[in-house]
Coordinates of C-alpha atoms in Angstrom, one line a residue:
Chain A
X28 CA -81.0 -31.9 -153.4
X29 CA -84.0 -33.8 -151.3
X30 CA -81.1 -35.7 -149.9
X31 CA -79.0 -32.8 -149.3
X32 CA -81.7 -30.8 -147.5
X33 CA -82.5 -33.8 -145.3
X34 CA -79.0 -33.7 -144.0
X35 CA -79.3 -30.1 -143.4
X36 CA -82.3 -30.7 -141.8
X37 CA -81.2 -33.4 -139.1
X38 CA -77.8 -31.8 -138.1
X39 CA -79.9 -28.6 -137.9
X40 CA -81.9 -30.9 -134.6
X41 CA -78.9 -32.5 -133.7
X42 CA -77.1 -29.2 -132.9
X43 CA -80.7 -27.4 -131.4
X44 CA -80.5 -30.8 -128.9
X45 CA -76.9 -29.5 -128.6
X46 CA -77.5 -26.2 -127.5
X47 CA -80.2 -27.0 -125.1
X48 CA -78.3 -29.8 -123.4
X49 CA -75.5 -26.8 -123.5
X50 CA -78.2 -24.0 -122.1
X51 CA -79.7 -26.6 -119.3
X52 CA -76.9 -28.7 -118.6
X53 CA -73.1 -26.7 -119.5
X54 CA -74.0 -23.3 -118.2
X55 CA -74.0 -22.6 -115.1
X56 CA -76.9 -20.8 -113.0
X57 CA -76.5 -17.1 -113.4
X58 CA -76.1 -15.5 -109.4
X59 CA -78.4 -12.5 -109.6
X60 CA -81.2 -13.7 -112.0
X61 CA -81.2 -17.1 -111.1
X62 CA -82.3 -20.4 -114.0
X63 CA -84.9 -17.6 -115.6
X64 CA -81.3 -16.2 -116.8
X65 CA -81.7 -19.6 -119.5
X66 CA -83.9 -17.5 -121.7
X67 CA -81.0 -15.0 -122.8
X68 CA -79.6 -17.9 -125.0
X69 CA -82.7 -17.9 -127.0
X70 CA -83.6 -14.8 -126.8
X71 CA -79.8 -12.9 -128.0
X72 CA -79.7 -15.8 -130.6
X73 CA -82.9 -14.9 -132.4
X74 CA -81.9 -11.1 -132.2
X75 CA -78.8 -12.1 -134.2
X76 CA -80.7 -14.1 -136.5
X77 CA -83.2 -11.8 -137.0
X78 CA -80.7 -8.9 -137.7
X79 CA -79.1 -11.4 -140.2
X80 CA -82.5 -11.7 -141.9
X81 CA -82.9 -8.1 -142.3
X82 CA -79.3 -7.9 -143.9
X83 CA -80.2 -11.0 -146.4
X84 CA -83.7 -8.8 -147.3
X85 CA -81.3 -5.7 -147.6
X86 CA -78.7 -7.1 -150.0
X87 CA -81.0 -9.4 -152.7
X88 CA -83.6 -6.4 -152.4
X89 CA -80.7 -4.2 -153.2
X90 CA -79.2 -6.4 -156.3
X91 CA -82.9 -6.9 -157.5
X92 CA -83.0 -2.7 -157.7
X93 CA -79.6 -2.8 -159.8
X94 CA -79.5 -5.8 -161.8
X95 CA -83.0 -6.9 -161.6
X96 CA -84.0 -10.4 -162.1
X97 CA -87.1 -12.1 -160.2
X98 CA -85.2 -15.0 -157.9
X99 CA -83.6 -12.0 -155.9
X100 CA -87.3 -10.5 -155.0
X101 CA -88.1 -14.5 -154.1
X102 CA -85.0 -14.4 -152.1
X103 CA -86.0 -11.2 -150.4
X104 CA -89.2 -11.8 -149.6
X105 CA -88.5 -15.5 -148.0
X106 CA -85.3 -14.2 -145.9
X107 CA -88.2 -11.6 -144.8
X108 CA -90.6 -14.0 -143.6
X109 CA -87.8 -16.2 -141.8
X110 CA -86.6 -12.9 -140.3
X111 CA -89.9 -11.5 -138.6
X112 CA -90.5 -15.4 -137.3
X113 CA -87.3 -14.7 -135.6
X114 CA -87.6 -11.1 -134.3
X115 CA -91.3 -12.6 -132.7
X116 CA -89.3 -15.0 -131.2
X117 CA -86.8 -12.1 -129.3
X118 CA -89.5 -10.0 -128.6
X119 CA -91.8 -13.0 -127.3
X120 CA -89.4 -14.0 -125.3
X121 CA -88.1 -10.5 -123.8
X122 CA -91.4 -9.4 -122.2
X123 CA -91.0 -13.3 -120.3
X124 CA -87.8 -12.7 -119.3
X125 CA -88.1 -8.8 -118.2
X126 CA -91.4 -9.8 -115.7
X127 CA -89.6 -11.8 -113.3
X128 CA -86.7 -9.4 -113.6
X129 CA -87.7 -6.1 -113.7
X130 CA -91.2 -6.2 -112.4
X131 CA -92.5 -5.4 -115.5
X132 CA -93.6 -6.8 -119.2
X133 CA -92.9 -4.2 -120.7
X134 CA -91.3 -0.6 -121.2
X135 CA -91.3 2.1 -124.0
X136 CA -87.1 2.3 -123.6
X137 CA -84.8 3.0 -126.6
X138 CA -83.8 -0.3 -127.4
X139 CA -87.2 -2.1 -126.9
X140 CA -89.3 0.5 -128.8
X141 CA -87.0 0.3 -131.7
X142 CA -86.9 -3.2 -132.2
X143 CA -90.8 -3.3 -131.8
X144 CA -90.4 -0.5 -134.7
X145 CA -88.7 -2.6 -136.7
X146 CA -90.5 -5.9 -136.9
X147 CA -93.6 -3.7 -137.5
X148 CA -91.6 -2.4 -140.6
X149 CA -90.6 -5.7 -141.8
X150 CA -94.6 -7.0 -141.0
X151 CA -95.6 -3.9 -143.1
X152 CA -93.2 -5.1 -145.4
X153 CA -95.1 -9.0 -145.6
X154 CA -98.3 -6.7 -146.1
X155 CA -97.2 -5.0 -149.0
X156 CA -96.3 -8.1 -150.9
X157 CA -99.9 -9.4 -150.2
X158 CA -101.8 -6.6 -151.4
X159 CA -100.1 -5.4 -154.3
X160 CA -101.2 -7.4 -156.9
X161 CA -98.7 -6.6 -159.8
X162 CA -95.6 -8.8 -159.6
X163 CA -92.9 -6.1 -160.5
X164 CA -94.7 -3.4 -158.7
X165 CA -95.1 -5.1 -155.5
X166 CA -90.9 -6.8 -155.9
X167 CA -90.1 -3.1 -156.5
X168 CA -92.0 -1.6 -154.0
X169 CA -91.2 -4.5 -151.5
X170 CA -87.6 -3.6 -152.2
X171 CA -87.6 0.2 -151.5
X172 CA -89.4 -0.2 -147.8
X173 CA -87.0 -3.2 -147.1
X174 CA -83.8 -1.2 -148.0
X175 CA -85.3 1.8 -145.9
X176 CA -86.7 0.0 -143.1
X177 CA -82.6 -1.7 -142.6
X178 CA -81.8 1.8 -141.6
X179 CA -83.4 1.2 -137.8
X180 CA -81.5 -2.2 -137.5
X181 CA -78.4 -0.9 -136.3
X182 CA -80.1 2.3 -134.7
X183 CA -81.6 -1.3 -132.6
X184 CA -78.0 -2.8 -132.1
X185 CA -76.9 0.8 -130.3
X186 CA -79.6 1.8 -128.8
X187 CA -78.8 0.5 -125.5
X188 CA -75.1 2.1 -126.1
X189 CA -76.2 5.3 -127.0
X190 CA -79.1 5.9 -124.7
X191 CA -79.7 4.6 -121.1
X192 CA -82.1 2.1 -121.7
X193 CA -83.9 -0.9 -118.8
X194 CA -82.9 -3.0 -121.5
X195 CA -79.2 -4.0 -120.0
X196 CA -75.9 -3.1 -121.3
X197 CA -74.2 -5.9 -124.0
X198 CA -72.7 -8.5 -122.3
X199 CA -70.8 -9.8 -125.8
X200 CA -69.2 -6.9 -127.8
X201 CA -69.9 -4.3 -125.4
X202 CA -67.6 -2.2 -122.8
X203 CA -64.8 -3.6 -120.5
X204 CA -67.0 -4.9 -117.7
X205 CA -68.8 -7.1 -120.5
X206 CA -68.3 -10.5 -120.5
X207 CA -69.4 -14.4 -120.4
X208 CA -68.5 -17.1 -118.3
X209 CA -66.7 -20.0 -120.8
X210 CA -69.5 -22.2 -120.6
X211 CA -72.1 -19.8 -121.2
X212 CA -70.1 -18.8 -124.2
X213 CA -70.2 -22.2 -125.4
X214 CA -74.3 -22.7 -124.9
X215 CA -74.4 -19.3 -126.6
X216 CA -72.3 -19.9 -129.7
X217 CA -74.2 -23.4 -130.2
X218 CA -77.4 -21.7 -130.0
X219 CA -76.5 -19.4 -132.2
X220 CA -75.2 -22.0 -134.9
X221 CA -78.2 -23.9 -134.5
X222 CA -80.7 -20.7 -135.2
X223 CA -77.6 -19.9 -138.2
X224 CA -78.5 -23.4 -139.6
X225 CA -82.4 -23.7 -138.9
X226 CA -82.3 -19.9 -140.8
X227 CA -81.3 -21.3 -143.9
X228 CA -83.5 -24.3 -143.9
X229 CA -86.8 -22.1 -143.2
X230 CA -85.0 -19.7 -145.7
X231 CA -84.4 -22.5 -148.4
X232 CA -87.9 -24.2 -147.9
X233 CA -89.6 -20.8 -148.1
X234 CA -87.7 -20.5 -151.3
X235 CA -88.7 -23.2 -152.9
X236 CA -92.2 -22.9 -152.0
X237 CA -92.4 -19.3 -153.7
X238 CA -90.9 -20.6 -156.9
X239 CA -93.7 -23.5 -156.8
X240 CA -96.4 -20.9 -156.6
X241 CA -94.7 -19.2 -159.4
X242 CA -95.0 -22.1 -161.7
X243 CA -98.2 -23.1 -160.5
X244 CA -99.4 -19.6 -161.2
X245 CA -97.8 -19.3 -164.6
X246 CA -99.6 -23.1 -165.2
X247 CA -103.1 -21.5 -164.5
X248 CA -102.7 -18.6 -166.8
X249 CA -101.8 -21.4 -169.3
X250 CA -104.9 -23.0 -168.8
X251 CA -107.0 -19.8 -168.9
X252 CA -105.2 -19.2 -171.8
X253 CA -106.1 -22.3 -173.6
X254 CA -110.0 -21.9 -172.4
X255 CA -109.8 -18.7 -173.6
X256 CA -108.5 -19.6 -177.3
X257 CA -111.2 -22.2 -177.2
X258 CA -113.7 -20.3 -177.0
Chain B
X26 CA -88.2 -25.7 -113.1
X27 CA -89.2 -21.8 -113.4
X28 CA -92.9 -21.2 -114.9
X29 CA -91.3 -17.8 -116.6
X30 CA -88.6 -20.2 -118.6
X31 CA -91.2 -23.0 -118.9
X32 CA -93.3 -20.7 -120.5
X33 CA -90.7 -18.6 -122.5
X34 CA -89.0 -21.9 -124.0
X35 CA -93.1 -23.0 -125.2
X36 CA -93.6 -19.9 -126.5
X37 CA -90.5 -20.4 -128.7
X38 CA -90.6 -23.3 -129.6
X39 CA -94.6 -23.1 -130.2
X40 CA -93.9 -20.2 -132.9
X41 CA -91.0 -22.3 -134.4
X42 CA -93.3 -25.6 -134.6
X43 CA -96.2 -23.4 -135.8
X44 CA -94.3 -21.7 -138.8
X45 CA -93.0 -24.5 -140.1
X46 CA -96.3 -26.1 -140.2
X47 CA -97.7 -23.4 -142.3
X48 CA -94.6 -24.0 -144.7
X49 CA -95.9 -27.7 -144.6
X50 CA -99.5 -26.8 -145.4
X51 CA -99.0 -24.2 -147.9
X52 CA -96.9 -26.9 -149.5
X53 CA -100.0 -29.5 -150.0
X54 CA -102.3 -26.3 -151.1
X55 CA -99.9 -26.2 -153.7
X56 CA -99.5 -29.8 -154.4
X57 CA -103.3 -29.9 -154.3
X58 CA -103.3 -27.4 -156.9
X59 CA -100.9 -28.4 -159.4
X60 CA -102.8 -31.9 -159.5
X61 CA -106.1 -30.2 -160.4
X62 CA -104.2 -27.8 -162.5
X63 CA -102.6 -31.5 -164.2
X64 CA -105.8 -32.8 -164.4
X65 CA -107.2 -29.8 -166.6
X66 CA -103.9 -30.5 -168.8
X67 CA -103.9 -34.0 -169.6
X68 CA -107.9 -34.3 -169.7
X69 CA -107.7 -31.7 -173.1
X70 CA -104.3 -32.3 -174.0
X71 CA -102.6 -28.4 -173.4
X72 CA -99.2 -28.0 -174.1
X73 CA -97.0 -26.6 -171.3
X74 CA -93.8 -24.6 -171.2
X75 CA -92.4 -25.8 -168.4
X76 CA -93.7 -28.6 -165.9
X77 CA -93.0 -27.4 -162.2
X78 CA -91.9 -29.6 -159.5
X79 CA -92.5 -29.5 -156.0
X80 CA -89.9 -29.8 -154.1

């Protein structure tokens, strides 16, 4: 498994040195924007990501509600974490990219407001699990605002289709006049893969890191246990 | 090379570096932990379940 992960873990650089040799290198200088254009990779890929996230939280949150079972709540609540690290990434990155654009950091538009809505839901959601104390309260609870906070995700994804938004139109998946050039395509679908792959290594560290805490914590009520029957 | 991608791409890659460094050291508070928690063990002989690993 150690040997496994470090695998994952060096083909997860070798394709992020991929994609930026891609981004910088491959694809060309967008006309109108100019090399600031070079954050778009970055910034659509962690969107994606983060949306995946969301759906990860959604699905073992929803399986821990119907079949129960504490490794779903662990899954959960890492795929949680990993997602919001991503989201901050997009909306890090956005106000960056929409100065030298738009003349501005930041506007209270459709699709911008509701993605800022969303990673404060999944934040609230990080909250939750650190005060509630009670393991099956706080998985349960946990579960309930992750499966209800989903519902914005794809209210995010058409946002800028449904309402006229500064946020720009889709270039990928959107109307006729949509569209990459090739090699933009290509730095776009490595950068993607490489955020796919670094997802599940965060995803399956933060994983295993829970489950330690679990044992350790089941190990000091052991001990307290044994003090206690001591005495 | 443009300050605003200079400065977008550090962000980034600042946030990425940074999480995975709080993996890292929430790891060794937890390998720090289970070695005092071993010590306790050992030292009056309690028996344990299950021993966790660390991965």
């Amino acid at each position: 498994m150690v040997l496994l992960r470090k695998i994952h873990g060096s083909l997860t650089l070798l394709t992020m040195m991929g994609a930026l040799y891609a981004i910088f290198v491959i694809a060309p200088r967008e006309l109108t924007m100019g090399i600031v254009q070079k954050i778009f990779y970055f910034h659509v890929s962690a969107a994606w990501i983060g949306f995946f996230g969301i759906y990860v939280v959604f699905f073992c949150s929803l399986i821990f509600l119907i079949k129960g079972g504490r490794q779903w709540d662990i899954r959960a609540a890492s795929a949680a974490e990993v997602g919001v690290i991503f989201f901050t990434l997009n909306l890090v990155s956005g106000p960056i990219w929409a100065k030298p654009v738009w003349g501005i950091w930041w506007t209270w538009d459709a699709r911008l407001t509701t993605s800022f809505i969303l990673w404060l839901i999944y934040l609230g959601y990080l909250m939750i699990r650190r005060l509630v104390e009670n393991p099956e309260q706080r998985a349960r609870l946990s579960a309930v605002v992750s499966i209800l906070g989903s519902i914005d995700a794809p209210i995010v994804y058409m946002a800028n289709r449904w309402w006229r938004t500064q946020h720009p139109q889709p270039v990928v998946a959107g109307d006729s006049n949509s569209g990459l050039h090739p090699d933009m395509q290509v730095a776009l679908l490595l950068t993607l893969l490489a955020f796919t792959m670094l997802f599940f290594y965060l995803w399956k560290t933060r994983i295993n890191l829970e489950r330690a805490r679990e044992d350790v914590d089941i190990l000091q009520q052991t001990v307290q246990y044994h003090i206690k029957e001591a005495r | 090379m443009n300050s605003y991608l200079l400065l977008a791409y550090g962000v980034m890659w600042l946030i990425i570096f940074a999480y995975i460094f709080s993996i890292d050291l929430r790891h060794i508070k937890l390998r720090k932990e289970l070695s005092r928690i071993r010590t306790i063990l050992d030292k009056y002989d309690m028996p344990v379940k299950k021993k966790p690993i660390i991965r």
